[in-house]
C-alpha cells in the first residue's frame, strides 16, 4: 500500500486513511477501470455506499444494487465487470469479497496501545494488574479481579469482582465482564 494516499483521522466512523483506486488495484492485484484517483475512506454495502466508500459486487443477484450505488470504488468479479453502474472506478478481481477483507487493515489501522491507567479508572481492593496494561477512562475493575499483562480495557468497561482476564486481551468500550 505504499502508494496509498493518507490523511488524518476523520469523524463519522470512517477509516483513518484514504486509498485511491489505483492503490486498491495494485494491492489486490486487480484490473482498474475508471478514475485511478477516485479516493475512498471507508467501506459500506452497495445500497448504502456513497462516493467515499469502497464496496464489492460478487454475485449477479446484487446487480440492481450496483446499478444504483453511490460508491466511489467497487471491487467487481470478472463476470460482472461490464454491468452498468454509476461508480467512478471499478477494480476487477477474481474474489471481490476476499479482496475487500485484505484492504480492511489498510483502511482501519489499529492504533498503538498506550500503557497506563487513566485517572478516572476505579480499581477494586485486592485486584492485580499485569505489566503494561492500558486502562481507559471510567473503567471499573471489581474487587479481587486479575488483569493479565498487556491487557487493554477501553473506556467505560466494567470488570466484575473476581474476574480473571488473561494476557494480551482487548476489552472494548462499554463491555461488561462478570
PDB file of C-alpha atoms in Angstrom, residues 1 3-4 18-32 36 38-42 53-55 72-75 89-93 99-100 102-103 106-107:
ATOM      1  CA  UNK A   1       0.000   0.000   0.000  1.00  0.00           C
ATOM      2  CA  UNK A   3       1.227   4.412  -2.991  1.00  0.00           C
ATOM      3  CA  UNK A   4      -1.952   4.893  -0.988  1.00  0.00           C
ATOM      4  CA  UNK A  18      -7.731   7.348   2.157  1.00  0.00           C
ATOM      5  CA  UNK A  19      -6.928   4.872  -0.598  1.00  0.00           C
ATOM      6  CA  UNK A  20      -7.042   5.666  -4.287  1.00  0.00           C
ATOM      7  CA  UNK A  21      -8.496   3.295  -6.858  1.00  0.00           C
ATOM      8  CA  UNK A  22      -5.031   2.767  -8.343  1.00  0.00           C
ATOM      9  CA  UNK A  23      -3.609   1.846  -4.912  1.00  0.00           C
ATOM     10  CA  UNK A  24      -6.500  -0.559  -4.342  1.00  0.00           C
ATOM     11  CA  UNK A  25      -5.971  -2.242  -7.716  1.00  0.00           C
ATOM     12  CA  UNK A  26      -2.261  -2.640  -7.003  1.00  0.00           C
ATOM     13  CA  UNK A  27      -2.880  -4.006  -3.513  1.00  0.00           C
ATOM     14  CA  UNK A  28      -5.376  -6.672  -4.612  1.00  0.00           C
ATOM     15  CA  UNK A  29      -3.796  -7.489  -7.996  1.00  0.00           C
ATOM     16  CA  UNK A  30      -6.894  -6.341  -9.858  1.00  0.00           C
ATOM     17  CA  UNK A  31      -7.505  -4.501 -13.119  1.00  0.00           C
ATOM     18  CA  UNK A  32      -8.598  -0.896 -12.751  1.00  0.00           C
ATOM     19  CA  UNK A  36      -7.366   5.992 -10.843  1.00  0.00           C
ATOM     20  CA  UNK A  38     -11.033   8.074  -7.032  1.00  0.00           C
ATOM     21  CA  UNK A  39     -10.379   8.050  -3.296  1.00  0.00           C
ATOM     22  CA  UNK A  40     -12.221   6.176  -0.573  1.00  0.00           C
ATOM     23  CA  UNK A  41     -12.014   6.457   3.204  1.00  0.00           C
ATOM     24  CA  UNK A  42     -14.308   3.655   4.336  1.00  0.00           C
ATOM     25  CA  UNK A  53     -16.855   4.292   0.127  1.00  0.00           C
ATOM     26  CA  UNK A  54     -15.399   1.059  -1.196  1.00  0.00           C
ATOM     27  CA  UNK A  55     -17.748  -1.880  -1.706  1.00  0.00           C
ATOM     28  CA  UNK A  72     -16.709   5.609  -5.310  1.00  0.00           C
ATOM     29  CA  UNK A  73     -14.848   2.342  -5.940  1.00  0.00           C
ATOM     30  CA  UNK A  74     -16.273  -1.160  -6.360  1.00  0.00           C
ATOM     31  CA  UNK A  75     -14.387  -4.460  -6.373  1.00  0.00           C
ATOM     32  CA  UNK A  89     -13.859   3.304 -10.599  1.00  0.00           C
ATOM     33  CA  UNK A  90     -14.157  -0.440 -10.532  1.00  0.00           C
ATOM     34  CA  UNK A  91     -11.412  -2.918  -9.792  1.00  0.00           C
ATOM     35  CA  UNK A  92     -11.912  -6.263 -11.494  1.00  0.00           C
ATOM     36  CA  UNK A  93     -10.641  -9.053  -9.265  1.00  0.00           C
ATOM     37  CA  UNK A  99     -10.023  -8.539  -1.803  1.00  0.00           C
ATOM     38  CA  UNK A 100     -12.213  -6.308   0.388  1.00  0.00           C
ATOM     39  CA  UNK A 102      -7.486  -7.783   2.593  1.00  0.00           C
ATOM     40  CA  UNK A 103      -7.900  -3.981   2.476  1.00  0.00           C
ATOM     41  CA  UNK A 106      -5.047  -0.529   5.444  1.00  0.00           C
ATOM     42  CA  UNK A 107      -8.246   1.474   5.912  1.00  0.00           C
TER      43      UNK A 107
END
